[in-house]
Each structure stands twice: as structure tokens, then as C-alpha cells.
Short mmCIF file of C-alpha atoms and ligand atoms in Angstrom, two decimals:
data_model
loop_
_atom_site.label_atom_id
_atom_site.label_comp_id
_atom_site.label_asym_id
_atom_site.label_seq_id
_atom_site.Cartn_x
_atom_site.Cartn_y
_atom_site.Cartn_z
CA MET A 351 21.76 -16.72 -26.71
CA LYS A 352 18.80 -17.96 -24.75
CA PRO A 353 18.41 -16.00 -21.49
CA ALA A 354 19.12 -18.02 -18.38
CA THR A 355 16.23 -18.50 -15.98
CA PRO A 356 17.06 -17.28 -12.49
CA PRO A 357 16.48 -19.69 -9.59
CA PRO A 358 13.53 -19.20 -7.17
CA PRO A 359 13.53 -15.93 -5.16
CA THR A 360 14.16 -17.56 -1.80
CA ASP A 361 17.20 -19.44 -3.06
CA PRO A 362 20.42 -17.82 -1.80
CA ALA A 363 21.81 -18.06 -5.32
CA ARG A 364 18.81 -16.09 -6.56
CA ARG A 365 19.41 -13.41 -3.97
CA ARG A 366 23.08 -13.15 -4.95
CA TRP A 367 21.99 -12.85 -8.57
CA MET A 368 19.60 -10.09 -7.62
CA ALA A 369 22.38 -8.15 -5.90
CA LEU A 370 24.67 -8.47 -8.88
CA SER A 371 21.92 -7.39 -11.21
CA CYS A 372 21.75 -4.13 -9.33
CA GLY A 373 24.90 -3.10 -11.09
CA LEU A 374 22.92 -2.18 -14.19
CA GLY A 375 19.98 -0.13 -15.25
CA ALA A 376 18.69 3.33 -15.80
CA VAL A 377 17.40 5.93 -13.42
CA GLY A 378 13.65 5.88 -13.58
CA GLY A 379 10.59 7.09 -11.80
CA VAL A 380 9.23 6.60 -8.33
CA ALA A 381 9.23 3.08 -7.02
CA ALA A 382 7.46 1.54 -4.01
CA THR A 383 4.32 0.78 -5.99
CA ILE A 384 5.57 -2.22 -7.93
CA PRO A 385 3.94 -5.30 -6.39
CA LEU A 386 6.33 -7.85 -7.83
CA ALA A 387 9.82 -6.99 -8.90
CA GLY A 388 12.40 -8.95 -10.76
CA SER A 389 14.51 -8.84 -13.83
CA LEU A 390 14.99 -11.48 -16.46
CA LEU A 391 17.96 -9.89 -18.19
CA PRO A 392 20.45 -12.55 -19.12
CA PRO A 393 23.42 -13.05 -16.79
CA GLU A 394 25.88 -12.27 -19.59
CA HIS A 395 24.67 -8.68 -19.37
CA LEU A 396 25.60 -8.63 -15.72
CA ARG A 397 29.21 -9.70 -15.88
CA HIS A 398 30.54 -6.27 -16.72
CA PRO A 399 27.95 -3.84 -15.40
CA PRO A 400 28.68 -0.23 -16.29
CA PRO A 401 28.69 1.98 -13.22
CA LEU A 402 25.81 4.35 -12.74
CA ARG A 403 26.51 7.73 -11.13
CA VAL A 404 23.76 9.25 -9.04
CA ASP A 405 23.94 12.82 -7.74
CA LEU A 406 22.47 12.92 -4.26
CA ALA A 407 23.21 16.56 -3.52
CA ALA A 408 19.54 17.57 -3.67
CA LEU A 409 18.30 14.76 -1.45
CA ALA A 410 17.64 16.34 1.92
CA PRO A 411 17.93 14.48 5.22
CA GLY A 412 14.83 12.39 5.77
CA GLN A 413 14.11 12.03 2.06
CA LYS A 414 14.20 8.93 -0.10
CA LEU A 415 15.15 8.58 -3.75
CA SER A 416 13.67 5.69 -5.72
CA LEU A 417 15.29 4.45 -8.89
CA THR A 418 14.47 1.64 -11.23
CA TRP A 419 17.61 -0.27 -11.96
CA LEU A 420 17.60 -3.26 -14.20
CA GLY A 421 13.87 -3.51 -13.68
CA GLN A 422 14.25 -3.54 -9.91
CA PRO A 423 13.53 -0.81 -7.40
CA LEU A 424 16.59 0.64 -5.77
CA TRP A 425 16.31 3.03 -2.89
CA VAL A 426 18.60 5.66 -1.44
CA VAL A 427 17.53 7.11 1.89
CA HIS A 428 19.26 10.16 3.33
CA ARG A 429 19.00 9.31 7.00
CA THR A 430 19.00 12.06 9.56
CA PRO A 431 21.54 12.02 12.41
CA GLN A 432 18.71 10.95 14.70
CA GLN A 433 17.80 8.08 12.40
CA VAL A 434 21.41 6.98 12.21
CA ALA A 435 21.78 7.05 15.98
CA ALA A 436 18.58 5.03 16.43
CA LEU A 437 19.99 2.19 14.34
CA SER A 438 22.25 1.22 17.23
CA ASN A 439 19.52 1.27 19.87
CA PRO A 440 19.91 -1.99 21.82
CA ALA A 441 16.13 -2.35 22.05
CA LEU A 442 15.95 -2.25 18.25
CA LEU A 443 18.86 -4.60 17.72
CA ALA A 444 17.20 -7.19 19.94
CA ARG A 445 14.20 -7.21 17.62
CA LEU A 446 16.17 -7.79 14.43
CA ALA A 447 16.85 -11.18 12.88
CA ASP A 448 20.34 -10.37 11.59
CA PRO A 449 21.43 -6.97 12.92
CA GLN A 450 25.05 -7.33 11.77
CA SER A 451 24.19 -8.90 8.39
CA GLN A 452 26.15 -12.02 9.20
CA ARG A 453 23.75 -14.58 7.75
CA PRO A 454 24.99 -16.41 4.64
CA GLY A 455 21.95 -15.20 2.71
CA SER A 456 22.53 -11.58 3.62
CA ILE A 457 23.64 -9.66 0.53
CA THR A 458 25.73 -6.95 2.07
CA PRO A 459 29.09 -5.71 0.77
CA THR A 460 31.88 -6.20 3.25
CA GLY A 461 32.23 -2.47 3.78
CA ALA A 462 28.56 -2.21 4.75
CA ARG A 463 28.54 -4.96 7.36
CA ASN A 464 28.43 -2.44 10.15
CA ALA A 465 26.05 -0.72 12.53
CA THR A 466 24.40 1.37 9.82
CA ARG A 467 24.66 -1.23 7.05
CA SER A 468 26.13 1.35 4.77
CA LEU A 469 29.37 2.81 3.46
CA LEU A 470 28.51 6.26 4.77
CA PRO A 471 26.23 6.37 7.81
CA GLN A 472 23.74 8.86 6.39
CA TRP A 473 23.13 6.97 3.15
CA LEU A 474 21.08 3.79 2.96
CA VAL A 475 21.45 2.17 -0.47
CA VAL A 476 19.29 -0.90 -0.77
CA VAL A 477 17.35 -3.03 -3.23
CA GLY A 478 13.63 -2.56 -2.68
CA VAL A 479 12.77 -6.22 -3.13
CA CYS A 480 11.47 -8.27 -0.20
CA THR A 481 13.63 -11.31 0.47
CA HIS A 482 10.54 -13.45 1.02
CA LEU A 483 8.86 -13.68 -2.37
CA GLY A 484 10.01 -10.54 -4.12
CA CYS A 485 7.31 -7.96 -3.41
CA THR A 486 8.27 -4.31 -3.12
CA PRO A 487 7.96 -3.06 0.46
CA LEU A 488 6.22 0.20 1.22
CA ASP A 489 7.74 3.23 2.91
CA ARG A 490 6.92 3.45 6.57
CA LEU A 491 9.74 5.83 7.39
CA THR A 492 8.05 7.67 10.22
CA PRO A 493 8.15 6.12 13.70
CA GLY A 494 4.89 5.24 15.39
CA ALA A 495 1.99 2.84 15.12
CA GLY A 496 0.22 2.17 11.87
CA THR A 497 -1.63 -0.54 10.00
CA GLY A 498 0.48 -3.69 10.10
CA LEU A 499 3.00 -2.04 12.39
CA PRO A 500 3.65 -2.36 16.13
CA PRO A 501 3.06 0.62 18.45
CA ASP A 502 6.79 1.07 18.90
CA TRP A 503 7.55 1.06 15.19
CA PRO A 504 10.95 2.75 14.72
CA GLY A 505 10.54 3.64 11.04
CA GLY A 506 11.45 1.55 8.03
CA PHE A 507 9.59 -0.48 5.44
CA LEU A 508 6.56 -2.77 5.40
CA CYS A 509 6.06 -5.46 2.80
CA PRO A 510 2.36 -5.50 1.90
CA CYS A 511 2.33 -9.08 0.66
CA HIS A 512 2.89 -11.01 3.88
CA GLY A 513 3.73 -8.35 6.42
CA SER A 514 7.50 -8.53 6.70
CA THR A 515 9.03 -5.43 8.22
CA PHE A 516 12.47 -3.89 7.80
CA ASP A 517 14.14 -1.08 9.69
CA LEU A 518 15.85 1.99 8.21
CA ALA A 519 18.93 -0.10 7.49
CA GLY A 520 16.89 -2.65 5.55
CA ARG A 521 17.29 -5.17 8.36
CA VAL A 522 14.45 -7.62 8.72
CA PHE A 523 12.74 -7.99 12.07
CA ARG A 524 12.59 -11.34 13.84
CA ASP A 525 9.89 -13.90 13.12
CA GLN A 526 8.97 -12.47 9.74
CA PRO A 527 8.27 -14.34 6.50
CA ALA A 528 11.29 -12.65 4.89
CA PRO A 529 14.42 -14.66 5.75
CA ASP A 530 17.04 -11.98 5.19
CA ASN A 531 17.76 -8.29 5.18
CA LEU A 532 17.11 -6.28 2.04
CA ALA A 533 20.04 -6.58 -0.33
CA VAL A 534 22.67 -3.86 -0.45
CA PRO A 535 24.09 -3.61 -4.00
CA ALA A 536 27.68 -3.07 -4.98
CA HIS A 537 28.35 0.63 -4.79
CA ARG A 538 30.79 3.28 -3.66
CA PHE A 539 30.81 7.01 -3.05
CA ALA A 540 33.01 9.27 -5.18
CA SER A 541 32.21 12.07 -2.73
CA ALA A 542 29.79 12.63 0.13
CA THR A 543 26.93 13.11 -2.34
CA GLU A 544 28.03 11.23 -5.46
CA LEU A 545 26.93 7.62 -5.49
CA ILE A 546 28.35 5.17 -7.99
CA LEU A 547 26.29 2.03 -8.35
CA GLY A 548 27.94 -1.08 -9.66
CA GLU A 549 31.39 -0.48 -8.19
CA ASP A 550 32.33 -2.04 -4.92
CA THR A 551 34.96 -0.65 -2.61
CA PRO A 552 34.58 -2.55 0.66
CA ALA A 553 37.57 -0.86 2.24
CA GLN A 554 35.84 2.51 1.96
CA ALA A 555 33.68 1.91 4.99
CA ALA A 556 36.14 -0.02 7.12
S1 FES B 698 6.93 -11.04 -0.26
FE1 FES B 698 7.38 -9.69 1.39
S2 FES B 698 6.53 -10.67 3.09
FE2 FES B 698 6.14 -12.06 1.47
#
């Protein structure tokens, strides 16, 4: 069967397709260096994605794991208690375009539409594809000024293509080229350190 061509990256349908596609793939090497990401696997391969188990037991607080899943970068960040607490800082929330992931284009499972944008507060699970034109943002996890970052940078990610910035919950800052937060894929946790990608249990984080 001829593979279907996905719609343009900024189309909400394209972003939904990207989130679904995150239900497939193999664990790969380090990401964050891929300038343009995207998969052209046919949608029929995405209808019944096999779950992918990822053992996070060795990922220490403050560390990030990068996978390649279905040709797309997928990130898991083990946020520290301080990082988790900072996500609810009113000064930060005021700078975000969609702090509660309520926009129609925001790909966020129901169970992750919360203050940490996650099923478990310490774990950020997000697709490393900028919602502007599909570049892969760079890690800028440490707070503080830097090239392309404001002096009061709280830590997060910087897209090198057009300068969009995202916080440690993958939430896009206001007035950026990127229209939406980074996508959160369907996933659940079998335990505190066992991530299962491709299975969605929204009630888990209620
Ligand atoms: S692709 Fe990320 S800001 Fe344009």
C-alpha cells in the first residue's frame, strides 16, 4: 500500500499524527542533535502500536534520557523536586502560552493536563519535536542566562531554528514561533520507574 503523506507540521492534524506515531519505535542513541525530525511510516503501522517498556531506574534526578522512537526523538527527564516545584511558580506560569495545555493543538493526554504536565510529577515524557516547523530543540536544562535565553531562564529547551523556548514541562513560552507545547505521547507507568510508551491510562494521573 502506498504510504500516506502526513499533512504540514503546523497543521493540528499533523501534530495529532505525530503524537500517535510516538507509540512505535525502537530505543536508540542520543537525540537532541537531529535538526529536522519526522517520520513517514504509513498510518496503518500506527493503528495498533506495540507498547515499548523503558526501564528508568538508572536515570538519576536531573538527568535526561533520549530515545529515537519511530524516527522521532523522545525525551524522558527525571526532574528533581526543586524542578517540579518550580513548574508552578506564578512568575513562570505568566510567561507561558498555554500553561495548562488547554489549547486545541496541545497534544497532552488527559492524565497529564496538570501542573507538571505529566502522569508522575518527577517524569517528563515528551516528543522532542518543535511544534513550529519540526526542528529538534536543544537541552538548556540549567537555569540562568545563555545564548538565545533570557537572564531569568528557568531551565528547559531551546529550538535552534527560530528560537522558540520551552520549559521543563515542554510548555512553550509566550510570543514564540512555536504555537503549542511539545507533544506528550500516550504512555503509562507500570511502576515508579517503568515507563510503557504507547499505552494511555489518563486516570492514572487524576
Ligand atoms: S522549528 Fe522550532 S522555532 Fe521554528
